[in-house]
Short mmCIF file of C-alpha atoms in Angstrom, two decimals:
data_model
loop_
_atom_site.label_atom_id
_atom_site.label_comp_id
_atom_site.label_asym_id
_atom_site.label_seq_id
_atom_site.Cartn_x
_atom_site.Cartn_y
_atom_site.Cartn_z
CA UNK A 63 29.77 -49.75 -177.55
CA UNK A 64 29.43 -46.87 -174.78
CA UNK A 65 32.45 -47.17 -172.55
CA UNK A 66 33.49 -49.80 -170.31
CA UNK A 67 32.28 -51.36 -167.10
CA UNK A 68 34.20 -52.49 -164.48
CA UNK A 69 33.73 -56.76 -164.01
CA UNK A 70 34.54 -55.93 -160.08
CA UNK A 71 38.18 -57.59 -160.52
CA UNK A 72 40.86 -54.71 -161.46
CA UNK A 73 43.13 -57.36 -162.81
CA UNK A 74 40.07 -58.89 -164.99
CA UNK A 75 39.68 -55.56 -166.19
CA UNK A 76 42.93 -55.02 -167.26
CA UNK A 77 42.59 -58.51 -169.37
CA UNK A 78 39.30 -57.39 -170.99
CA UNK A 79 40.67 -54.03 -171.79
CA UNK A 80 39.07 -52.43 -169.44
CA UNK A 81 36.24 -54.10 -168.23
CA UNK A 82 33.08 -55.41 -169.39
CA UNK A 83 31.67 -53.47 -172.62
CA UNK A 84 28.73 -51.34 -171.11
CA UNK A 85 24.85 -51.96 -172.50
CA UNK A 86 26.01 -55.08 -174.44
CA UNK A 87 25.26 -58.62 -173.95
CA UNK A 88 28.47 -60.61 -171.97
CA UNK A 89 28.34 -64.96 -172.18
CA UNK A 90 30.14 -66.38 -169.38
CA UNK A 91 30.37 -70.08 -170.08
CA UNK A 92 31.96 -72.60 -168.13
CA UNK A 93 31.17 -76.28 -166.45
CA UNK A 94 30.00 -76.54 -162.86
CA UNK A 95 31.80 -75.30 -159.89
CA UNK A 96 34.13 -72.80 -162.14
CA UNK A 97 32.64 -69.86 -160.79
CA UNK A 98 30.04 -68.31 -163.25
CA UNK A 99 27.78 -67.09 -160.90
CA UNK A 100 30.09 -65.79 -158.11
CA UNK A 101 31.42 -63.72 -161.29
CA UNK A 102 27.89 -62.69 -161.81
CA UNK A 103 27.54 -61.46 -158.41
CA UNK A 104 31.22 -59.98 -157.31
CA UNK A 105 30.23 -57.84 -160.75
CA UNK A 106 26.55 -57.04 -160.09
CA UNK A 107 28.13 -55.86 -155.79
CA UNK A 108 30.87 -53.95 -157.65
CA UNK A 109 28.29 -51.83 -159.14
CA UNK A 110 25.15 -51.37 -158.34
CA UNK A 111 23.21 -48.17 -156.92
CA UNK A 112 19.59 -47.09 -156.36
CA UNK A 113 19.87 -44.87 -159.43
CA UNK A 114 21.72 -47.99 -161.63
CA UNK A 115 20.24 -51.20 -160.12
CA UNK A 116 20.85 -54.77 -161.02
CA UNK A 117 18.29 -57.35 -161.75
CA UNK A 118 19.64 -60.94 -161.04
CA UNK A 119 17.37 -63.71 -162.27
CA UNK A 120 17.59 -67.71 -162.11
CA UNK A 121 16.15 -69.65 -164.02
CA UNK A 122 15.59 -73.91 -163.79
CA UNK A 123 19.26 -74.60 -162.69
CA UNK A 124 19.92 -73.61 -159.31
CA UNK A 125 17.39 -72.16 -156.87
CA UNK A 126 16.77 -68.82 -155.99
CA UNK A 127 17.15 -69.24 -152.61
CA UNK A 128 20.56 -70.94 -152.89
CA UNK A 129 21.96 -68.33 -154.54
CA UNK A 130 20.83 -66.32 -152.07
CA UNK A 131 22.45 -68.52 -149.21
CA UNK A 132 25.86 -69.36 -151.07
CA UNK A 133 26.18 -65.09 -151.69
CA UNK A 134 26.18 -64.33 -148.09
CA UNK A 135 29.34 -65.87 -147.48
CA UNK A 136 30.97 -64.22 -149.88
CA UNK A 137 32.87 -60.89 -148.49
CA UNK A 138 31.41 -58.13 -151.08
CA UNK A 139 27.95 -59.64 -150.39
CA UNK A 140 25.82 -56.62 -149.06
CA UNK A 141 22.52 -57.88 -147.64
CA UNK A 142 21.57 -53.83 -147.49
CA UNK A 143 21.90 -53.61 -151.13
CA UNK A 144 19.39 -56.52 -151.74
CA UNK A 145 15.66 -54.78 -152.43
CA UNK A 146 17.67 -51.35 -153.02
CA UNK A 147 19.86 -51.84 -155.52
CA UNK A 148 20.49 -55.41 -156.48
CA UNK A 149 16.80 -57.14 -157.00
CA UNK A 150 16.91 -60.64 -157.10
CA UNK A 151 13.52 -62.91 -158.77
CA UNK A 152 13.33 -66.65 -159.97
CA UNK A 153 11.93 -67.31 -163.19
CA UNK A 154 12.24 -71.19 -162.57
CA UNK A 155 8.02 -71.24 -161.94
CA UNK A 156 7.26 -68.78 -164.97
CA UNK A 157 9.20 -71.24 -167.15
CA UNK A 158 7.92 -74.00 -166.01
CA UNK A 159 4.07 -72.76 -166.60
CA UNK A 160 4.55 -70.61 -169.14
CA UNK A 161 7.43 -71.05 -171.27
CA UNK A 162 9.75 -69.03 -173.09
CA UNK A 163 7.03 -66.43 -173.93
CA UNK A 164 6.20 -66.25 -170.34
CA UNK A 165 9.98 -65.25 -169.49
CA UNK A 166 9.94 -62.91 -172.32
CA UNK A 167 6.64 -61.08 -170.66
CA UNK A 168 8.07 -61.25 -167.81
CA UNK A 169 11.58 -59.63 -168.27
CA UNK A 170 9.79 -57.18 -170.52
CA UNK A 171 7.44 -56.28 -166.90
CA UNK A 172 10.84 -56.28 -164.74
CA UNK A 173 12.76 -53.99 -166.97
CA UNK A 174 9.79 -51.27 -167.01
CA UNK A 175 9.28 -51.28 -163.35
CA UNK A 176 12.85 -51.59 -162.11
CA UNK A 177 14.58 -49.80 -165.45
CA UNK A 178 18.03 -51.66 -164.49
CA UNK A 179 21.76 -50.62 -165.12
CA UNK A 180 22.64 -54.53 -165.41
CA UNK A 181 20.80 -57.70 -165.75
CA UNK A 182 21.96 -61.07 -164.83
CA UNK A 183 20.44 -64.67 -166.29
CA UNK A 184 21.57 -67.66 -164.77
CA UNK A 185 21.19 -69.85 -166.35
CA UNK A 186 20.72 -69.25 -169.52
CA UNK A 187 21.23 -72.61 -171.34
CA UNK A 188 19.05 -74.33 -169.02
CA UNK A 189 16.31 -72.19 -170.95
CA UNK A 190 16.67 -74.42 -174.00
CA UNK A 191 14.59 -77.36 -173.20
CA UNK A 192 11.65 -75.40 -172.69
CA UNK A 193 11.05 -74.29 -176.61
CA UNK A 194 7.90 -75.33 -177.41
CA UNK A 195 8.89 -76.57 -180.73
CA UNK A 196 12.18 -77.52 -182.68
CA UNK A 197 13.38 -73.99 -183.52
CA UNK A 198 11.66 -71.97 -180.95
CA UNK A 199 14.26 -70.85 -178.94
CA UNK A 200 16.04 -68.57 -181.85
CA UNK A 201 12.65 -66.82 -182.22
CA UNK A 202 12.98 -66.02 -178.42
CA UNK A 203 16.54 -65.19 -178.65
CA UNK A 204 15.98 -62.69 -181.08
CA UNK A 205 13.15 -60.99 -179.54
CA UNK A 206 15.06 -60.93 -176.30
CA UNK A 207 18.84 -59.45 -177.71
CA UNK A 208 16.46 -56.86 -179.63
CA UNK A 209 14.60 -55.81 -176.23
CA UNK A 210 17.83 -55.79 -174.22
CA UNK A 211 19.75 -53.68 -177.13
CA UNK A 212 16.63 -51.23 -177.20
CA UNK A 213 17.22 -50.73 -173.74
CA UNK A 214 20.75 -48.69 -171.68
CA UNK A 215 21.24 -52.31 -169.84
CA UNK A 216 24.46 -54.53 -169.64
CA UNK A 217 23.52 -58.40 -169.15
CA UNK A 218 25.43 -61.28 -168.20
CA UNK A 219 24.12 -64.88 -169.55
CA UNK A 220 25.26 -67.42 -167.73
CA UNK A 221 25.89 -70.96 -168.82
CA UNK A 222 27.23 -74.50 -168.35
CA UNK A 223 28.29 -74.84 -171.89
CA UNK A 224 30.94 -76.46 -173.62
CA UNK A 225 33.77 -74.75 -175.89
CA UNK A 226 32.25 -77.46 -178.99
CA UNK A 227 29.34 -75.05 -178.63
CA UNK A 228 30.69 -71.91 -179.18
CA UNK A 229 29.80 -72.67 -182.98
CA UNK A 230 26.24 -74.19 -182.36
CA UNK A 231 24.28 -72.44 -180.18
CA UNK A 232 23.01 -68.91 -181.79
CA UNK A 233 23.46 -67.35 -178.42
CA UNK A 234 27.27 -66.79 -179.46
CA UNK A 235 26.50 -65.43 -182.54
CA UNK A 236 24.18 -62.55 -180.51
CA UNK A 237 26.81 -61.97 -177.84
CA UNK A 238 28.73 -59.24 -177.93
CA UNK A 239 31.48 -60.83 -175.64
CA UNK A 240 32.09 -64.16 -174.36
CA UNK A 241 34.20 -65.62 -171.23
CA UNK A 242 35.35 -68.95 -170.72
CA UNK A 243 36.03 -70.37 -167.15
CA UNK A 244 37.71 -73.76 -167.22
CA UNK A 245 39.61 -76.00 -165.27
CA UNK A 246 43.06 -77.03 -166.87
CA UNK A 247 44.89 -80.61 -165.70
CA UNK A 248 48.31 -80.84 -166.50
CA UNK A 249 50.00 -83.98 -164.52
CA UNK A 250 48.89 -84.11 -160.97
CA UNK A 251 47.79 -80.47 -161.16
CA UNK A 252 44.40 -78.87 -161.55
CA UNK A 253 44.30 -75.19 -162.30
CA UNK A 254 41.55 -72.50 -163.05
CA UNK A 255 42.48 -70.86 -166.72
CA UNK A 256 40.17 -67.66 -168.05
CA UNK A 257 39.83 -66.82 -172.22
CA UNK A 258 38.05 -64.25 -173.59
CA UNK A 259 36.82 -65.56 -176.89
CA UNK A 260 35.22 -62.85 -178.36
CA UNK A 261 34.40 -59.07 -177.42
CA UNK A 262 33.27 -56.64 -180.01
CA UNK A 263 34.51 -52.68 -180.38
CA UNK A 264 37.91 -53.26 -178.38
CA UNK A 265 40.83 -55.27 -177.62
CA UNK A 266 41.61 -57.77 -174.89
CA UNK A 267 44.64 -60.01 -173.58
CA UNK A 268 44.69 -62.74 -175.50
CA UNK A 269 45.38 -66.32 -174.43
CA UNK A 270 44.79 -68.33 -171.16
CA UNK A 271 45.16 -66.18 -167.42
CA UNK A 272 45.30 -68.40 -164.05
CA UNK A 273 42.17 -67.34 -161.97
CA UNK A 274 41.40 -68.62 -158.09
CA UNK A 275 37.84 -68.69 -156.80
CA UNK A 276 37.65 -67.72 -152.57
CA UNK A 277 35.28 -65.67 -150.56
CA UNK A 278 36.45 -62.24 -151.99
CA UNK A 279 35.37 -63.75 -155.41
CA UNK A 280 37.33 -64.51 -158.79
CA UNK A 281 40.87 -63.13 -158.64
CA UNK A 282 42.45 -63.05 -161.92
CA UNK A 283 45.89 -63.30 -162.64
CA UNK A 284 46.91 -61.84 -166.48
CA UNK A 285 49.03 -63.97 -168.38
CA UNK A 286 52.78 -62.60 -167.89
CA UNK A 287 54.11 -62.05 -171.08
CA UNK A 288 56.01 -59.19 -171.58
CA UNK A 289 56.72 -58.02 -175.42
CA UNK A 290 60.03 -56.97 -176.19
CA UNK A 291 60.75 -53.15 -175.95
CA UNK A 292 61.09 -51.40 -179.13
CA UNK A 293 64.69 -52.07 -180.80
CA UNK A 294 65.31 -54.55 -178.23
CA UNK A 295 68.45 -56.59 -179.35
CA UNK A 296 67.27 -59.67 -176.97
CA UNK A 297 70.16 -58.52 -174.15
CA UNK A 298 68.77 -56.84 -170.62
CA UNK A 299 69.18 -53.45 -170.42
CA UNK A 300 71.38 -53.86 -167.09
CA UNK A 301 73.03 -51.20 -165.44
CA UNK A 302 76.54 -49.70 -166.35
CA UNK A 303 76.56 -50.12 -161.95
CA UNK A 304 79.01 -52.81 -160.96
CA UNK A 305 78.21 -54.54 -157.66
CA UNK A 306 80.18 -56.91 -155.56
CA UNK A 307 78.36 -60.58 -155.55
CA UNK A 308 78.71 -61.16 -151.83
CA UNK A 309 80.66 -64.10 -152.57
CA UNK A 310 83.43 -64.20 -152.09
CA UNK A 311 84.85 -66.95 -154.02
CA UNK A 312 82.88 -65.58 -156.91
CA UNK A 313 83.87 -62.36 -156.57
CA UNK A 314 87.50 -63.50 -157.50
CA UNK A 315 86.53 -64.61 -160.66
CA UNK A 316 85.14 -61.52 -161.74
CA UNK A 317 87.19 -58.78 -162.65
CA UNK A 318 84.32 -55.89 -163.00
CA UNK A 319 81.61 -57.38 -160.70
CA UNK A 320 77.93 -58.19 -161.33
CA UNK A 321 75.91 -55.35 -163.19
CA UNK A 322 73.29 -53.75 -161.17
CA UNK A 323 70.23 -55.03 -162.07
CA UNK A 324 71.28 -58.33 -163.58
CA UNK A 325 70.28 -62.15 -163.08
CA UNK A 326 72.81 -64.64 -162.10
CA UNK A 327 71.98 -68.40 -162.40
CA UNK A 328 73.61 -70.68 -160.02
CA UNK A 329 73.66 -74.56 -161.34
CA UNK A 330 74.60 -77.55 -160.04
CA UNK A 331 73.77 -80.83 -157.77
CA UNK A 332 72.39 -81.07 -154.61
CA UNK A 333 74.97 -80.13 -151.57
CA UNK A 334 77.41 -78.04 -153.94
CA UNK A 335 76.28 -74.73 -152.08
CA UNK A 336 73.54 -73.35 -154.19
CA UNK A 337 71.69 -71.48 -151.67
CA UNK A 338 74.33 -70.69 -149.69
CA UNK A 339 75.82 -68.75 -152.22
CA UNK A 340 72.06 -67.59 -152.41
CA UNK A 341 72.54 -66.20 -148.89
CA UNK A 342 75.89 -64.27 -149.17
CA UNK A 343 74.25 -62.64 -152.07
CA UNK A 344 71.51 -61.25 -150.43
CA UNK A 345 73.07 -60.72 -147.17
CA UNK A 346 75.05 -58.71 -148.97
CA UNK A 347 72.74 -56.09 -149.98
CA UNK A 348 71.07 -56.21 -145.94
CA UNK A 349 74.46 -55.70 -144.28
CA UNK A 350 74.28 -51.96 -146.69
CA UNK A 351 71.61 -51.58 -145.22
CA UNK A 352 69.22 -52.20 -148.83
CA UNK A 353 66.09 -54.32 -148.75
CA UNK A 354 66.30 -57.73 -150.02
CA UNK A 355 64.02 -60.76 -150.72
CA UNK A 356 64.54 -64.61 -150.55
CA UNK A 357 61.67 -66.26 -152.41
CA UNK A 358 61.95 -70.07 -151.84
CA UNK A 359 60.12 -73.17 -152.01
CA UNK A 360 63.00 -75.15 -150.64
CA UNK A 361 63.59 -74.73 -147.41
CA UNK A 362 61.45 -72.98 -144.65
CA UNK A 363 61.82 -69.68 -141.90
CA UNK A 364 63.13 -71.63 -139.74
CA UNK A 365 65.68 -74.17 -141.81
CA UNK A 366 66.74 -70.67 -143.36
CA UNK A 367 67.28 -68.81 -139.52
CA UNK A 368 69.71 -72.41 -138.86
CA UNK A 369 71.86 -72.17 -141.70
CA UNK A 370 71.98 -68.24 -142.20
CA UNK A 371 73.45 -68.10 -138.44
CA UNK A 372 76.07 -70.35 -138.95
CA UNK A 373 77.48 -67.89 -140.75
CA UNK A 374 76.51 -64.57 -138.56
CA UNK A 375 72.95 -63.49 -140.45
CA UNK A 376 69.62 -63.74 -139.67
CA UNK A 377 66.26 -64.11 -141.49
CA UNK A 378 64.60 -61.80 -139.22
CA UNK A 379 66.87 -58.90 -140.32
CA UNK A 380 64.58 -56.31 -141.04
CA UNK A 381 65.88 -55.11 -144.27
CA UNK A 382 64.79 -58.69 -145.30
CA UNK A 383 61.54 -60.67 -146.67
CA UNK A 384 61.44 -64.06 -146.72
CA UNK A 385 58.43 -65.25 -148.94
CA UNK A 386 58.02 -69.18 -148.58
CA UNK A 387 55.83 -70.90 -150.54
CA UNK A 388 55.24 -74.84 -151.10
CA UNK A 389 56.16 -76.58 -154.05
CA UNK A 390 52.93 -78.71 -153.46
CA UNK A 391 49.58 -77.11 -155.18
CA UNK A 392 51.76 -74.05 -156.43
CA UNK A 393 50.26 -71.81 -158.35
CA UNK A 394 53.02 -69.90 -160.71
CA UNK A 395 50.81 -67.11 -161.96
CA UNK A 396 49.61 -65.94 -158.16
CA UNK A 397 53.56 -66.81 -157.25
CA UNK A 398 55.12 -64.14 -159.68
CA UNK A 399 52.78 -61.32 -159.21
CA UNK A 400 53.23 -61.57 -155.17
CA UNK A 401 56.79 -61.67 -156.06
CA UNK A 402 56.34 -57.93 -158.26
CA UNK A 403 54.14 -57.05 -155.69
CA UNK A 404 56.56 -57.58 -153.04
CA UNK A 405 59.66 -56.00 -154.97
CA UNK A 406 57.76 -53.06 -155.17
CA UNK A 407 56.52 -52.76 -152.04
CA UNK A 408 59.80 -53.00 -150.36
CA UNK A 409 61.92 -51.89 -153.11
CA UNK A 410 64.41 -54.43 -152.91
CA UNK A 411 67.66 -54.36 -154.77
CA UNK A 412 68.60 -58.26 -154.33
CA UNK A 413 66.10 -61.30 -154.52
CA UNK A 414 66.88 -64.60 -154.11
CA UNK A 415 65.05 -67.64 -156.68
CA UNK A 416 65.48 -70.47 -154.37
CA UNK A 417 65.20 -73.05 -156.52
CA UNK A 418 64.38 -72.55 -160.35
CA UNK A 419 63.17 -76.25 -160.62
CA UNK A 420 60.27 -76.16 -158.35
CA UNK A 421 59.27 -73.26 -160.15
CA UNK A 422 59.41 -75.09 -163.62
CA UNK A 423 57.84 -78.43 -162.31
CA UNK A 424 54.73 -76.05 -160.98
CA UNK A 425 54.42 -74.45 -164.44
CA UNK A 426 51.30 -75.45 -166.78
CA UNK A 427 54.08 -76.22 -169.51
CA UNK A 428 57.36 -75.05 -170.49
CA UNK A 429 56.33 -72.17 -172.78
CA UNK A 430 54.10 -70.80 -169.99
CA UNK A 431 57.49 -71.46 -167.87
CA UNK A 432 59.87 -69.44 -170.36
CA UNK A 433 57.39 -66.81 -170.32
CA UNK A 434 56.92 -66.41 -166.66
CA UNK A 435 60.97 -66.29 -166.60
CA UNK A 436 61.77 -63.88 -169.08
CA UNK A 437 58.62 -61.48 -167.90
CA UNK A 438 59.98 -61.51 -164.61
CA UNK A 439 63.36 -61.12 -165.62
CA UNK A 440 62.69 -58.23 -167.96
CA UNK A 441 60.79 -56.45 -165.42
CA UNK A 442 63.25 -57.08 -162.62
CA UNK A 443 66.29 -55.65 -165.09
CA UNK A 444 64.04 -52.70 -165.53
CA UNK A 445 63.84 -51.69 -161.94
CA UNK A 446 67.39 -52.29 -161.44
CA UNK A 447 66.97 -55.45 -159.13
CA UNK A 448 69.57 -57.79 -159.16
CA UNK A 449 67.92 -61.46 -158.84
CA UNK A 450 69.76 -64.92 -158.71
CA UNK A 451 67.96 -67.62 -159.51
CA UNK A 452 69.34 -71.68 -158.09
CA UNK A 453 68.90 -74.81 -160.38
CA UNK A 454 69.47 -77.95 -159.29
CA UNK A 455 71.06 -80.52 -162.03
CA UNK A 456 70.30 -84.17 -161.72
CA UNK A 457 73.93 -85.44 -162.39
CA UNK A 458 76.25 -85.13 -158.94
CA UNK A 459 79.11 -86.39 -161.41
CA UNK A 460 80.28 -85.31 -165.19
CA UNK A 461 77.66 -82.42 -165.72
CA UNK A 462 77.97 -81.92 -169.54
CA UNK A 463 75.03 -79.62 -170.18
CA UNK A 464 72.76 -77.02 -168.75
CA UNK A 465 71.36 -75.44 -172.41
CA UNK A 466 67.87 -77.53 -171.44
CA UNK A 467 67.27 -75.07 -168.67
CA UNK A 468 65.74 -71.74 -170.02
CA UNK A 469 67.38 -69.59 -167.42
CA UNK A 470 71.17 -70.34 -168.98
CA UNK A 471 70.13 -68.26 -172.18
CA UNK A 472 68.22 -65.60 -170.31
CA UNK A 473 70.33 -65.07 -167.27
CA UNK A 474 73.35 -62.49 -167.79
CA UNK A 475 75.26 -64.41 -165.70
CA UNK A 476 75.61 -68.06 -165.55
CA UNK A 477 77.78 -70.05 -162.41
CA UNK A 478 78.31 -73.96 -162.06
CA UNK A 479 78.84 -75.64 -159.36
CA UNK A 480 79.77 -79.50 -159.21
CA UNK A 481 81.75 -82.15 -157.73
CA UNK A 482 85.35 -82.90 -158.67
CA UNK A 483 87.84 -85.78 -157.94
CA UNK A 484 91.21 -84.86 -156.90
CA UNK A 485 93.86 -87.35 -156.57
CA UNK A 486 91.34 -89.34 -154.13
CA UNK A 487 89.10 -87.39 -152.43
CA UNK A 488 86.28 -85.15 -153.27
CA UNK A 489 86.18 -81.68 -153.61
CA UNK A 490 83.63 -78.70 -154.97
CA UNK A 491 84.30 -76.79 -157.97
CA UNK A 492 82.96 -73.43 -159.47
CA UNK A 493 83.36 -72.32 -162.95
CA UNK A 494 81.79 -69.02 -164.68
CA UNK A 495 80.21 -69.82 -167.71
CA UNK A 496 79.07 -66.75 -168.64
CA UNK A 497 79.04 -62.89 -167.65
CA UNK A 498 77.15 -60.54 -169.83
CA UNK A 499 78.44 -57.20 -170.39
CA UNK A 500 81.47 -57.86 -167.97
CA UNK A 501 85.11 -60.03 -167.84
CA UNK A 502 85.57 -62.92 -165.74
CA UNK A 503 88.45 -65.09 -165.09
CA UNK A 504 87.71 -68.57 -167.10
CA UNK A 505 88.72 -72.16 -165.85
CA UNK A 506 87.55 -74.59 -163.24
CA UNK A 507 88.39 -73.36 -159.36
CA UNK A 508 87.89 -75.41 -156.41
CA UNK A 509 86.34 -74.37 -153.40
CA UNK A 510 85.73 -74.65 -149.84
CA UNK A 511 82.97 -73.56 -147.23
CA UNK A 512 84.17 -72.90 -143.85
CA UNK A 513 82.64 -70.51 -141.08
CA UNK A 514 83.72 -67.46 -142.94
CA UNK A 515 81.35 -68.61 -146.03
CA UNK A 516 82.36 -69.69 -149.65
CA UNK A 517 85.87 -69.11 -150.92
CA UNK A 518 88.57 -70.09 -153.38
CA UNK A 519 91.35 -72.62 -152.26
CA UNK A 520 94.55 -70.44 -152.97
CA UNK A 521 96.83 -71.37 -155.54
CA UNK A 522 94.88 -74.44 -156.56
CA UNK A 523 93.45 -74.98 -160.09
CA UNK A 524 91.58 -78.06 -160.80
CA UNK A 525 94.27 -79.19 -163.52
CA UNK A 526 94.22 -82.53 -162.26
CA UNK A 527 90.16 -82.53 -162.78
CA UNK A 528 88.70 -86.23 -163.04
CA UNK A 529 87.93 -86.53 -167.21
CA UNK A 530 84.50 -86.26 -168.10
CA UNK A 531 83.73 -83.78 -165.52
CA UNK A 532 84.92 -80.44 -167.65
CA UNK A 533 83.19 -77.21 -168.44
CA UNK A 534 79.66 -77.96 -170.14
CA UNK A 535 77.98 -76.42 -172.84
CA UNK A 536 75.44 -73.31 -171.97
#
């Protein structure tokens, strides 16, 4: 292999190592409608010239002229590139006529007279029904993989096929790299997955990456999966920086404060005063005047602005982002690298996770799930950004057990929240289960929200707590 070429997506490249393997031969398979040919043409636009042209030629299954049409609406489509650089031609009528030996001639003619950088067929399974005889087409094949190797060219075969095929068709064998497009149902949910199955003289990401097709073409998103770092015990490498929490009633159960840098999970039922606790903590970093982030797919802008000035704050705060996104259609992989994206960008110190659930319900399947979690946690210890994550639990009485949620091993920090009965009426109750790297004051506390925010009832210890309803197992 001579280098690398870029596919036209930066992130694909980073996936295939970096980029396409230059004068080889690249199989992009995939069923209808996954996007093989717009990733023929975003990577032909990407980079052709006059002086390293691309030769794009269709074959029997869509016409010429409809690739034509469906390319112009695509936003690195350059109509002044067409007859100068990129050089389109059907081969449907040569095929038809004349066979496979008749496409041979005539990609032999093309390559002579337009010497190209890169050369795209598409498609080329639909080439199979026209061998003459049974056994003609690996005659063809060979004559063709030995003209295109002969000559400084990359090519891109296109094809509908099927992964059962991989080990059948001798156009694998000859290909010097293959990509899979395919869609991926899980539940209600249909996603776009990418696997490189093979590519010769260097290495690749392996595994399955979330892609999304639009009129700026394929953007890839590589699987997040961060290895450990060298003698890593398992533990984040948080900061020897204690901060205060924001809250306040937390804040008196910790004798050293929160490590800079570290991820709190806050559990418990619906109403207990997840996400306000959420809020203090993030409001906390605005009001010194450091950039924070709410990410949430549980309540809106606006149903954030109405509770957030109840107690004095405001969404709009400039030292703040707010990046809502609905539960319904999520797509996790896009999700965490906007969240990266946007942590960098405005160098936050604090984000808010608001809620941990929606993100696990989106998820392909719970090892994609831990790995999302513990990439992004990693990453977010490693910039020194302190993130707290809410989890809703299903129980609103006797919560025994939070060990099923991923986050409760991960997380330096774990915080319950749940309902208690005292001597006849209800109350809300906050226990730390766990602070990494730091003291906190054990036992069950009861707690109130008033005007001022979250706090601890004075003097009050939950000794009388209703049975059943203790501290549960992380």
């Amino acid at each position: 292999m001579n280098g690398r070429i870029t596919s036209g997506s930066g992130p694909l490249d980073v996936v295939l190592g970096g980029g396409l393997p230059r004068d080889a031969i690249v199989l992009v398979m995939g069923a209808p409608g996954a996007g093989k040919t717009i990733f023929a043409q975003q990577w032909i636009f990407a980079n052709a010239t006059p002086e390293r042209s691309a030769l794009y030629l269709t074959t029997v299954s869509e016409p010429l002229e409809k690739v034509l049409r469906y390319g112009q609406t695509l936003s690195f489509f350059d109509p002044a590139a067409v007859g100068r650089s990129v050089w389109y031609e059907d081969l449907g009528r040569i095929l038809r006529d004349h066979g496979l030996p008749g496409v041979l001639e005539r990609v032999r003619e093309l390559i002579r007279v337009r010497k190209p950088a890169m050369i795209v067929i598409d498609s080329f399974k639909a080439m199979h029904p026209y061998a003459s005889r049974s056994g003609a087409f690996r005659p063809f094949l060979h004559d063709l993989a030995g003209m295109l190797s002969a000559f400084p060219a990359t090519s891109l075969w296109v094809g509908e096929y099927q992964d059962d095929e991989i080990q059948r068709s001798p156009e694998f064998a000859v290909a010097d790299a293959i990509i899979a497009l395919k869609s991926v149902h899980s539940a209600e949910r249909t996603s776009r997955a990418l696997q490189v199955h093979k590519l010769r003289g260097g290495g690749y990401l392996a595994g399955t990456h979330s892609y999304r097709l639009s009129e700026d073409g394929i953007t890839v998103y590589p699987r997040l999966a961060d290895p450990a770092d060298a003698g890593d015990t398992g533990d984040h490498d948080v900061q020897s920086v204690r901060i205060r929490s924001g809250i306040r009633a937390l804040d008196d159960m910790l004798e050293d404060g929160l490590c800079a840098g570290s991820s709190t999970l806050v559990a418990g039922p619906t109403g207990t005063g997840k996400t306000l606790m959420g809020l203090h903590f993030v409001f906390q970093a605005v009001g010194q005047g450091d950039g924070a982030i709410i990410a949430t797919m549980q309540e809106d802008p606006s149903q954030l602005e109405r509770t957030a000035s109840q107690f004095g704050w405001s969404v709009k705060d400039g030292n703040l982002t707010v990046m809502y996104r609905s539960p319904v259609d999520l797509n996790v992989d896009q999700w965490v690298y906007e969240l990266l994206d946007t942590i960098e960008t405005t160098g936050a110190s604090r984000v808010l996770l608001d809620s941990l659930a929606d993100l696990q319900a989106a998820a392909p399947d719970q090892i994609r799930f831990r790995e999302y979690l513990y990439s992004l946690l990693h990453r977010s210890s490693r910039q020194g950004t302190s993130l707290m994550m809410t989890y809703e639990l299903p129980e609103l009485f006797g919560v025994s057990k939070i060990s099923d949620v991923a986050a409760s091993h991960m997380a330096d920090n774990v915080v319950l929240l749940q309902y208690a009965g005292i001597t006849g009426r209800m109350s809300r109750a906050l226990t730390v289960l766990k602070t990494r790297a730091a003291n906190h004051r054990s036992g069950v506390r009861e707690f109130q929200i008033t005007t001022e925010g979250i706090g601890l009832v004075p003097a009050q210890s939950l000794s009388d707590f209703v049975p059943g309803q203790g501290t549960p197992h992380v």
